[in-house]
CSV table of C-alpha atoms in Angstrom, one decimal:
chain,number,residue,atom,x,y,z
A,18,MET,CA,-0.2,-6.8,3.3
A,19,THR,CA,-0.5,-10.0,1.3
A,20,GLN,CA,2.5,-11.3,-0.5
A,21,THR,CA,2.4,-10.3,-4.2
A,22,PRO,CA,5.1,-10.1,-6.8
A,23,ALA,CA,7.2,-7.0,-6.7
A,24,PRO,CA,6.0,-4.2,-9.0
A,25,PRO,CA,7.9,-3.7,-12.2
A,26,ASP,CA,10.5,-0.9,-12.2
A,27,ALA,CA,8.3,1.4,-14.1
A,28,THR,CA,5.5,1.1,-11.5
A,29,ARG,CA,8.1,1.5,-8.7
A,30,ARG,CA,9.4,4.7,-10.3
A,31,ARG,CA,5.9,6.0,-10.7
A,32,HIS,CA,5.2,5.4,-7.0
A,33,ASP,CA,8.5,7.1,-6.1
A,34,ARG,CA,7.7,10.2,-8.2
A,35,GLU,CA,4.3,10.5,-6.6
A,36,ILE,CA,5.6,10.1,-3.1
A,37,VAL,CA,8.3,12.7,-3.6
A,38,ARG,CA,5.8,15.1,-5.3
A,39,LEU,CA,3.4,14.9,-2.3
A,40,ALA,CA,5.9,14.4,0.6
A,41,LEU,CA,8.4,17.2,0.0
A,42,PRO,CA,5.9,20.1,0.0
A,43,ALA,CA,4.1,18.4,3.0
A,44,PHE,CA,7.5,18.3,4.9
A,45,GLY,CA,8.0,22.0,4.2
A,46,ALA,CA,4.5,22.9,5.5
A,47,LEU,CA,5.0,20.7,8.6
A,48,VAL,CA,8.3,22.5,9.4
A,49,ALA,CA,6.7,26.0,8.8
A,50,GLU,CA,4.0,25.4,11.4
A,51,PRO,CA,6.2,25.3,14.6
A,52,LEU,CA,8.0,28.5,13.3
A,53,PHE,CA,4.9,30.4,14.4
A,54,VAL,CA,5.6,29.7,18.0
A,55,MET,CA,9.3,30.3,17.6
A,56,ALA,CA,8.8,33.7,16.0
A,57,ASP,CA,6.3,34.7,18.8
A,58,SER,CA,8.8,33.5,21.4
A,59,ALA,CA,11.7,35.4,19.9
A,60,ILE,CA,9.7,38.7,19.7
A,61,VAL,CA,8.0,38.4,23.1
A,62,GLY,CA,11.2,37.3,24.8
A,63,HIS,CA,12.5,40.8,24.5
A,64,LEU,CA,9.6,42.2,26.5
A,65,GLY,CA,10.6,40.4,29.6
A,66,THR,CA,10.8,37.0,31.4
A,67,ALA,CA,7.3,37.2,32.8
A,68,GLN,CA,5.9,37.9,29.3
A,69,LEU,CA,7.9,35.0,27.8
A,70,ALA,CA,6.8,32.6,30.5
A,71,GLY,CA,3.1,33.7,30.0
A,72,LEU,CA,3.5,33.0,26.3
A,73,GLY,CA,5.0,29.6,27.0
A,74,VAL,CA,1.9,28.5,29.0
A,75,ALA,CA,-0.6,29.9,26.5
A,76,SER,CA,1.2,28.5,23.4
A,77,ALA,CA,1.5,25.1,25.0
A,78,LEU,CA,-2.3,25.1,25.3
A,79,LEU,CA,-2.7,26.2,21.7
A,80,THR,CA,-0.3,23.6,20.5
A,81,THR,CA,-2.2,21.0,22.3
A,82,ALA,CA,-5.4,22.1,20.7
A,83,VAL,CA,-3.8,21.8,17.2
A,84,SER,CA,-2.6,18.3,17.9
A,85,VAL,CA,-6.0,17.2,19.4
A,86,PHE,CA,-8.0,18.5,16.4
A,87,VAL,CA,-5.6,17.4,13.7
A,88,PHE,CA,-8.1,14.7,12.9
A,89,LEU,CA,-9.9,17.4,10.9
A,90,ALA,CA,-7.0,17.2,8.4
A,91,TYR,CA,-6.6,13.4,8.5
A,92,ALA,CA,-10.2,12.4,8.2
A,93,THR,CA,-10.9,15.0,5.5
A,94,THR,CA,-7.8,13.8,3.5
A,95,ALA,CA,-9.1,10.2,3.5
A,96,ALA,CA,-12.6,11.1,2.5
A,97,VAL,CA,-11.8,13.5,-0.2
A,98,SER,CA,-9.0,11.3,-1.8
A,99,ARG,CA,-11.5,8.4,-2.1
A,100,ARG,CA,-13.9,10.6,-4.0
A,101,VAL,CA,-11.1,11.8,-6.2
A,102,GLY,CA,-10.1,8.2,-7.0
A,103,ALA,CA,-13.8,7.5,-7.9
A,104,GLY,CA,-13.6,10.4,-10.3
A,105,ASP,CA,-16.3,12.5,-8.5
A,106,LEU,CA,-14.6,15.8,-7.9
A,107,ARG,CA,-17.9,17.5,-7.1
A,108,ALA,CA,-18.6,15.0,-4.2
A,109,ALA,CA,-14.9,15.3,-3.1
A,110,ILE,CA,-15.2,19.0,-2.6
A,111,ARG,CA,-18.6,18.7,-1.0
A,112,GLN,CA,-17.1,16.3,1.4
A,113,GLY,CA,-14.3,18.8,2.1
A,114,MET,CA,-16.9,21.5,2.8
A,115,ASP,CA,-18.5,19.3,5.4
A,116,GLY,CA,-15.1,19.1,7.2
A,117,ILE,CA,-14.7,22.8,7.0
A,118,TRP,CA,-18.1,23.4,8.5
A,119,LEU,CA,-17.3,21.0,11.3
A,120,ALA,CA,-14.1,22.9,12.0
A,121,LEU,CA,-16.1,26.1,12.3
A,122,LEU,CA,-18.5,24.5,14.8
A,123,ILE,CA,-15.7,23.1,16.9
A,124,GLY,CA,-13.9,26.4,16.8
A,125,ALA,CA,-17.0,28.3,18.0
A,126,ALA,CA,-17.4,25.7,20.9
A,127,VAL,CA,-13.8,26.1,21.9
A,128,ILE,CA,-14.2,29.9,22.1
A,129,ALA,CA,-17.3,29.7,24.2
A,130,LEU,CA,-15.6,27.3,26.6
A,131,VAL,CA,-12.2,28.9,26.9
A,132,LEU,CA,-12.9,32.7,26.9
A,133,PRO,CA,-14.7,32.8,30.3
A,134,THR,CA,-12.5,30.1,31.9
A,135,ALA,CA,-9.0,31.3,30.6
A,136,PRO,CA,-7.7,32.5,34.1
A,137,GLY,CA,-8.6,29.1,35.6
A,138,ILE,CA,-7.0,27.2,32.8
A,139,VAL,CA,-3.8,29.2,33.1
A,140,ASP,CA,-3.8,28.6,36.8
A,141,VAL,CA,-4.2,24.8,36.4
A,142,PHE,CA,-1.2,24.8,34.1
A,143,GLY,CA,0.9,26.3,36.9
A,144,ALA,CA,1.7,29.8,35.6
A,145,SER,CA,3.4,31.9,38.2
A,146,ALA,CA,1.7,35.0,39.7
A,147,THR,CA,3.7,37.3,37.5
A,148,ALA,CA,3.3,35.3,34.3
A,149,ALA,CA,-0.4,34.4,34.7
A,150,PRO,CA,-1.9,37.8,33.6
A,151,TYR,CA,0.2,37.7,30.4
A,152,ALA,CA,-0.8,34.1,29.7
A,153,THR,CA,-4.4,35.0,30.2
A,154,VAL,CA,-4.3,37.9,27.8
A,155,TYR,CA,-2.5,36.0,25.1
A,156,LEU,CA,-4.8,33.0,25.5
A,157,ARG,CA,-8.0,35.0,25.3
A,158,ILE,CA,-7.0,36.9,22.2
A,159,SER,CA,-5.5,33.8,20.5
A,160,MET,CA,-8.8,31.9,21.1
A,161,LEU,CA,-10.4,34.2,18.6
A,162,GLY,CA,-8.2,32.7,15.9
A,163,VAL,CA,-9.0,29.1,16.8
A,164,PRO,CA,-11.9,28.8,14.2
A,165,ALA,CA,-9.5,30.0,11.5
A,166,MET,CA,-6.8,27.6,12.8
A,167,LEU,CA,-9.2,24.7,12.6
A,168,VAL,CA,-10.4,25.7,9.1
A,169,VAL,CA,-6.8,25.7,8.0
A,170,LEU,CA,-6.5,22.1,9.3
A,171,ALA,CA,-9.7,20.9,7.5
A,172,ALA,CA,-8.9,22.8,4.3
A,173,THR,CA,-5.4,21.4,4.3
A,174,GLY,CA,-7.0,18.0,4.4
A,175,VAL,CA,-9.2,18.9,1.4
A,176,LEU,CA,-6.2,19.9,-0.7
A,177,ARG,CA,-4.1,16.9,0.3
A,178,GLY,CA,-7.1,14.7,-0.7
A,179,LEU,CA,-7.1,16.5,-4.0
A,180,GLN,CA,-3.4,15.5,-4.3
A,181,ASP,CA,-2.2,19.1,-3.8
A,182,THR,CA,0.4,19.6,-1.1
A,183,ARG,CA,2.1,22.6,-2.7
A,184,THR,CA,-0.6,25.1,-1.9
A,185,PRO,CA,-0.5,24.2,1.9
A,186,LEU,CA,3.3,24.8,1.7
A,187,TYR,CA,2.9,28.2,0.1
A,188,VAL,CA,0.2,29.2,2.6
A,189,ALA,CA,2.2,28.0,5.5
A,190,VAL,CA,5.3,30.0,4.4
A,191,GLY,CA,3.2,33.1,3.7
A,192,GLY,CA,1.5,32.8,7.0
A,193,PHE,CA,4.8,32.6,8.9
A,194,VAL,CA,6.2,35.7,7.1
A,195,ALA,CA,3.0,37.6,7.8
A,196,ASN,CA,2.9,36.5,11.4
A,197,ALA,CA,6.5,37.6,12.0
A,198,ALA,CA,5.9,41.0,10.4
A,199,LEU,CA,2.6,41.6,12.2
A,200,ASN,CA,4.1,40.6,15.6
A,201,VAL,CA,7.0,43.1,15.2
A,202,GLY,CA,4.7,45.9,14.1
A,203,LEU,CA,2.0,45.3,16.8
A,204,VAL,CA,4.3,44.4,19.7
A,205,TYR,CA,6.9,47.2,19.2
A,206,GLY,CA,5.5,49.6,16.6
A,207,ALA,CA,2.0,49.9,18.1
A,208,GLY,CA,3.3,49.2,21.6
A,209,LEU,CA,0.7,46.5,22.4
A,210,GLY,CA,3.1,44.2,24.1
A,211,ILE,CA,2.1,40.5,24.4
A,212,ALA,CA,-1.4,41.4,23.2
A,213,GLY,CA,0.1,42.6,20.0
A,214,SER,CA,1.8,39.2,19.5
A,215,ALA,CA,-1.5,37.4,20.0
A,216,TRP,CA,-3.4,39.7,17.6
A,217,GLY,CA,-0.6,39.3,15.0
A,218,THR,CA,-1.0,35.5,15.2
A,219,VAL,CA,-4.8,35.8,15.0
A,220,ILE,CA,-4.7,38.0,11.9
A,221,ALA,CA,-2.1,35.7,10.2
A,222,GLN,CA,-4.3,32.7,10.9
A,223,CYS,CA,-7.4,34.4,9.6
A,224,GLY,CA,-5.4,35.3,6.4
A,225,MET,CA,-4.4,31.8,5.9
A,226,ALA,CA,-7.9,30.5,6.4
A,227,GLY,CA,-9.1,33.1,3.9
A,228,VAL,CA,-6.7,31.9,1.3
A,229,TYR,CA,-7.7,28.3,1.8
A,230,LEU,CA,-11.4,29.2,1.6
A,231,PHE,CA,-10.8,31.1,-1.6
A,232,VAL,CA,-9.1,28.0,-3.2
A,233,VAL,CA,-11.8,25.6,-2.0
A,234,VAL,CA,-14.7,27.8,-2.9
A,235,ARG,CA,-13.3,28.4,-6.3
A,236,GLY,CA,-13.0,24.7,-6.8
A,237,ALA,CA,-16.6,24.2,-5.5
A,238,ARG,CA,-18.0,26.7,-8.0
A,239,ARG,CA,-16.0,25.1,-10.9
A,240,HIS,CA,-17.4,21.7,-10.2
A,241,GLY,CA,-20.9,22.8,-9.0
A,242,ALA,CA,-20.5,21.7,-5.4
A,243,SER,CA,-22.8,23.2,-2.8
A,244,LEU,CA,-21.2,25.5,-0.2
A,245,ARG,CA,-24.1,25.3,2.3
A,246,PRO,CA,-23.8,23.3,5.5
A,247,ASP,CA,-25.2,19.8,5.3
A,248,THR,CA,-26.2,18.3,8.6
A,249,ALA,CA,-25.8,14.7,7.5
A,250,GLY,CA,-22.4,15.4,5.9
A,251,ILE,CA,-21.1,17.3,9.0
A,252,ARG,CA,-22.3,14.4,11.2
A,253,ALA,CA,-20.5,11.9,8.9
A,254,SER,CA,-17.3,14.0,9.1
A,255,ALA,CA,-17.5,14.0,12.9
A,256,GLN,CA,-18.1,10.2,13.0
A,257,ALA,CA,-15.1,9.6,10.8
A,258,GLY,CA,-13.0,11.9,12.9
A,259,ALA,CA,-14.0,10.6,16.3
A,260,PRO,CA,-11.7,7.4,16.2
A,261,LEU,CA,-8.8,9.5,15.1
A,262,LEU,CA,-9.4,11.9,18.0
A,263,VAL,CA,-9.2,8.9,20.4
A,264,ARG,CA,-6.0,7.8,18.6
A,265,THR,CA,-4.5,11.3,18.9
A,266,LEU,CA,-5.5,11.7,22.6
A,267,SER,CA,-3.9,8.3,23.4
A,268,LEU,CA,-0.7,9.4,21.7
A,269,ARG,CA,-0.7,12.7,23.6
A,270,ALA,CA,-1.2,10.8,26.8
A,271,VAL,CA,2.0,8.7,26.0
A,272,LEU,CA,4.0,11.9,25.7
A,273,MET,CA,2.5,13.4,28.9
A,274,ILE,CA,3.2,10.3,30.9
A,275,ALA,CA,6.8,10.2,29.6
A,276,THR,CA,7.3,13.8,30.6
A,277,ALA,CA,5.8,13.2,34.1
A,278,VAL,CA,8.1,10.2,34.6
A,279,ALA,CA,11.1,12.2,33.5
A,280,ALA,CA,10.3,14.9,35.9
A,281,ARG,CA,10.4,12.4,38.8
A,282,LEU,CA,13.9,11.3,37.8
A,283,GLY,CA,15.6,14.6,38.6
A,284,ASP,CA,16.5,17.9,36.9
A,285,ALA,CA,19.3,16.6,34.7
A,286,ASP,CA,17.0,13.8,33.4
A,287,MET,CA,14.2,16.2,32.8
A,288,ALA,CA,16.4,18.6,30.9
A,289,ALA,CA,17.8,15.8,28.8
A,290,HIS,CA,14.3,14.4,28.2
A,291,GLN,CA,13.1,17.8,26.9
A,292,ILE,CA,16.1,18.0,24.5
A,293,ILE,CA,15.5,14.5,23.2
A,294,LEU,CA,11.8,15.1,22.9
A,295,SER,CA,12.4,18.2,20.7
A,296,LEU,CA,14.7,16.1,18.5
A,297,TRP,CA,12.1,13.3,18.3
A,298,SER,CA,9.5,15.9,17.2
A,299,LEU,CA,11.8,17.3,14.5
A,300,LEU,CA,12.5,13.8,13.2
A,301,SER,CA,8.8,13.1,13.1
A,302,PHE,CA,8.2,15.9,10.5
A,303,ALA,CA,10.3,14.0,7.9
A,304,LEU,CA,8.5,10.7,8.5
A,305,ASP,CA,5.1,12.3,8.8
A,306,ALA,CA,5.5,13.8,5.3
A,307,ILE,CA,5.7,10.3,3.9
A,308,ALA,CA,2.6,9.4,5.9
A,309,ILE,CA,0.7,12.4,4.5
A,310,ALA,CA,1.6,11.2,1.0
A,311,GLY,CA,0.3,7.8,2.0
A,312,GLN,CA,-3.0,9.1,3.1
A,313,SER,CA,-3.6,10.8,-0.3
A,314,ILE,CA,-2.3,8.0,-2.5
A,315,ILE,CA,-4.0,5.1,-0.7
A,316,GLY,CA,-7.4,6.9,-0.5
A,317,ARG,CA,-7.2,7.6,-4.2
A,318,HIS,CA,-6.4,4.0,-5.2
A,319,LEU,CA,-9.2,2.6,-3.0
A,320,GLY,CA,-11.7,5.2,-4.3
A,321,ALA,CA,-10.8,4.1,-7.8
A,322,GLY,CA,-11.3,0.4,-6.9
A,323,ASP,CA,-7.6,-0.4,-7.4
A,324,ALA,CA,-6.9,-2.7,-4.5
A,325,GLY,CA,-3.7,-4.0,-6.2
A,326,GLY,CA,-2.4,-0.4,-6.6
A,327,ALA,CA,-3.1,0.3,-3.0
A,328,ARG,CA,-1.1,-2.8,-1.9
A,329,ASP,CA,1.8,-1.9,-4.2
A,330,ALA,CA,1.8,1.7,-3.0
A,331,CYS,CA,1.7,0.6,0.7
A,332,ARG,CA,4.7,-1.7,0.1
A,333,ARG,CA,6.7,1.0,-1.6
A,334,MET,CA,6.0,3.5,1.1
A,335,VAL,CA,7.0,1.1,3.8
A,336,GLN,CA,10.3,0.8,2.0
A,337,TRP,CA,10.6,4.6,1.9
A,338,GLY,CA,9.8,4.7,5.7
A,339,ILE,CA,12.5,2.2,6.5
A,340,ALA,CA,15.1,4.0,4.3
A,341,ALA,CA,14.2,7.4,5.7
A,342,GLY,CA,14.3,6.0,9.3
A,343,MET,CA,17.8,4.5,8.7
A,344,ALA,CA,19.1,7.8,7.2
A,345,LEU,CA,17.7,9.8,10.1
A,346,GLY,CA,19.0,7.3,12.7
A,347,LEU,CA,22.5,7.5,11.2
A,348,LEU,CA,22.3,11.3,11.2
A,349,VAL,CA,21.4,11.3,14.9
A,350,LEU,CA,24.4,9.0,15.7
A,351,VAL,CA,26.8,11.1,13.8
A,352,ALA,CA,25.5,14.5,15.0
A,353,ARG,CA,24.8,13.7,18.7
A,354,PRO,CA,28.1,15.2,20.0
A,355,LEU,CA,27.2,18.4,18.2
A,356,PHE,CA,23.5,18.4,18.9
A,357,LEU,CA,23.6,18.5,22.7
A,358,PRO,CA,25.8,21.6,23.2
A,359,LEU,CA,23.2,23.6,21.2
A,360,PHE,CA,20.9,23.3,24.2
A,361,THR,CA,23.1,23.2,27.3
A,362,SER,CA,26.7,23.1,28.4
A,363,ASP,CA,25.8,21.0,31.5
A,364,THR,CA,28.0,17.9,31.3
A,365,ALA,CA,25.5,16.0,33.6
A,366,VAL,CA,22.8,16.6,31.0
A,367,HIS,CA,25.1,15.5,28.2
A,368,HIS,CA,26.0,12.3,30.1
A,369,THR,CA,22.3,11.5,30.8
A,370,ALA,CA,21.1,12.2,27.2
A,371,LEU,CA,23.8,10.3,25.2
A,372,PRO,CA,22.6,6.7,25.8
A,373,ALA,CA,19.0,7.7,25.3
A,374,LEU,CA,19.9,9.5,22.0
A,375,ILE,CA,21.5,6.2,20.8
A,376,LEU,CA,18.1,4.5,21.5
A,377,VAL,CA,16.3,7.2,19.5
A,378,ALA,CA,18.7,6.7,16.6
A,379,LEU,CA,18.2,2.9,16.6
A,380,ALA,CA,14.4,3.3,16.8
A,381,GLN,CA,14.1,5.5,13.7
A,382,PRO,CA,13.6,2.6,11.1
A,383,VAL,CA,10.8,1.3,13.4
A,384,CYS,CA,9.4,4.9,13.6
A,385,GLY,CA,9.5,5.0,9.8
A,386,ILE,CA,7.3,1.9,9.4
A,387,VAL,CA,4.9,3.2,12.1
A,388,TYR,CA,4.4,6.6,10.5
A,389,VAL,CA,3.9,5.2,7.0
A,390,LEU,CA,1.5,2.4,8.0
A,391,ASP,CA,-0.4,4.9,10.2
A,392,GLY,CA,-0.8,7.1,7.1
A,393,VAL,CA,-1.8,4.1,5.0
A,394,LEU,CA,-4.6,3.1,7.4
A,395,MET,CA,-5.7,6.7,7.8
A,396,GLY,CA,-6.0,7.0,4.0
A,397,ALA,CA,-8.0,3.8,4.0
A,398,GLY,CA,-10.4,5.3,6.5
A,399,ASP,CA,-9.5,2.6,9.1
A,400,GLY,CA,-9.9,4.9,12.0
A,401,PRO,CA,-11.6,2.5,14.5
A,402,TYR,CA,-8.7,0.1,14.3
A,403,LEU,CA,-6.1,2.9,14.7
A,404,ALA,CA,-8.0,4.1,17.8
A,405,TRP,CA,-8.2,0.7,19.5
A,406,ALA,CA,-4.6,-0.1,18.6
A,407,MET,CA,-3.3,3.1,20.1
A,408,VAL,CA,-5.4,2.7,23.3
A,409,GLY,CA,-3.9,-0.8,23.7
A,410,THR,CA,-0.4,0.6,23.1
A,411,LEU,CA,-1.0,3.3,25.7
A,412,ALA,CA,-2.0,0.7,28.2
A,413,VAL,CA,1.3,-1.3,27.6
A,414,PHE,CA,3.4,1.9,27.7
A,415,THR,CA,1.8,3.2,30.9
A,416,ARG,CA,2.6,0.0,32.8
A,417,VAL,CA,6.2,-0.1,31.7
A,418,ALA,CA,6.9,3.6,32.0
A,419,LEU,CA,5.6,3.8,35.6
A,420,LEU,CA,8.0,1.1,36.6
A,421,VAL,CA,11.0,3.2,35.5
A,422,PRO,CA,11.3,5.3,38.7
A,423,VAL,CA,10.8,2.1,40.8
A,424,LEU,CA,13.2,-0.2,39.1
A,425,GLY,CA,15.8,2.4,38.1
A,426,GLY,CA,17.6,2.8,34.8
A,427,GLY,CA,16.9,6.6,34.6
A,428,LEU,CA,16.2,8.3,31.3
A,429,THR,CA,17.7,5.5,29.2
A,430,ALA,CA,15.1,3.1,30.6
A,431,LEU,CA,12.4,5.7,29.9
A,432,TRP,CA,13.4,6.0,26.3
A,433,ALA,CA,13.6,2.2,26.1
A,434,ALA,CA,10.0,2.3,27.1
A,435,MET,CA,9.3,4.8,24.4
A,436,THR,CA,11.0,2.5,21.9
A,437,LEU,CA,8.9,-0.4,23.1
A,438,MET,CA,5.8,1.8,22.6
A,439,MET,CA,6.8,2.4,19.0
A,440,THR,CA,7.6,-1.3,18.5
A,441,VAL,CA,4.1,-2.3,19.8
A,442,ARG,CA,2.6,0.3,17.4
A,443,MET,CA,4.6,-1.2,14.5
A,444,ALA,CA,3.4,-4.7,15.4
A,445,THR,CA,-0.3,-3.7,15.5
A,446,LEU,CA,-0.1,-1.7,12.3
A,447,TRP,CA,1.9,-4.4,10.5
A,448,LEU,CA,-0.6,-7.1,11.4
A,449,ARG,CA,-3.4,-5.0,10.2
A,450,SER,CA,-1.7,-4.2,6.9
A,451,ARG,CA,-1.0,-7.9,6.3
A,452,SER,CA,-4.5,-8.9,7.0
A,453,GLY,CA,-5.8,-6.8,4.1
A,454,ARG,CA,-8.9,-5.9,6.1
A,455,TRP,CA,-8.1,-2.2,5.5
A,456,ILE,CA,-8.6,-2.6,1.8
A,457,VAL,CA,-12.2,-1.5,1.3
A,458,THR,CA,-12.7,0.0,-2.2
A,459,GLY,CA,-15.3,2.5,-3.4
A,460,ALA,CA,-16.0,6.2,-3.1
A,461,THR,CA,-16.9,5.7,0.6
A,462,ARG,CA,-15.8,3.2,3.2
């Protein structure tokens, strides 16, 4: 970011109102998504331990798929918001349809790959002999809902690009309620067991995709946008999403390596790591909501040719990220004696987790900057830089994290490595934002 005079109070207030308008509903939608798995777990858990263990394996695979293909939302948001900024709503929706068609193609490919190989995949993930049949059943049925799940991601990106984060919130809440009701009815009422839970989730996902498609198709008809698949447009969507896929896979690799290192440290360290990681994920929802607002706002400014507005919005969102990070960090420090007993009464786990929790709290302002600038560069369509920066960060983190079991320091040292990882990400994103190279105006990058 180049140094420019601070925006006047009126401009600052306008940015604040826009960030709140987009970020609050986005936060609600982000929180609603994990509730699907929680509802399934609560319902299936009463069937038996083996069924719950099977669900755990299958849902971990599905959650990984969502995180891997989240680029469908990110890339579509950036492309659509640019068109909106340029004042071409017809092209914006057409761009969104290309992302939706890409989601359907990927979903079909995932089904073709996973259905015949589901037992082998479950076995690779270490399911026990008693849990594996349940995991296989749940995974095979749930795979049928993957195209709908990916359509939801792409269509969410369309609506975010159109500056609408309320509709995704309403759809997410409605989907959660429908999923819970269907699960209870099919698991217990119809006596389908774990298969009923999978079918309930598939039906809920298809319903959500149907609502999104209705909204997008209605917009396409209103503005005269074609609904037919366009090979060039689908290819362009895939090319825009590929760097974000690399970025996401690198980030997932960081989390996997951290978990693998924690497992080597002992049971108490692993248990404490799992608790802290769940808190880390929860905190990320609040910060990611600001990042989502950033994607929409930055893309629109750049599409309108307003480089100055993009810089001002970026600066203000960074301030929001720092403030939110400080607030969350303070909350973690204050609540840490109350947080740990919610998960375990083991004093060894408490003793192991407390120093690492302090590191997590202190790192939140850094995390706030990282999430915001990540969203800004995504909104600018700067995917290739994000990919290379995350690959480099992964390389640094891997070398440091693998030294933890050798040099000692336990879980605190591991989360120091995680803090270093976020600091490296902040440095790479901050340098890019200051360079101004992300500022490319126009309807397309």
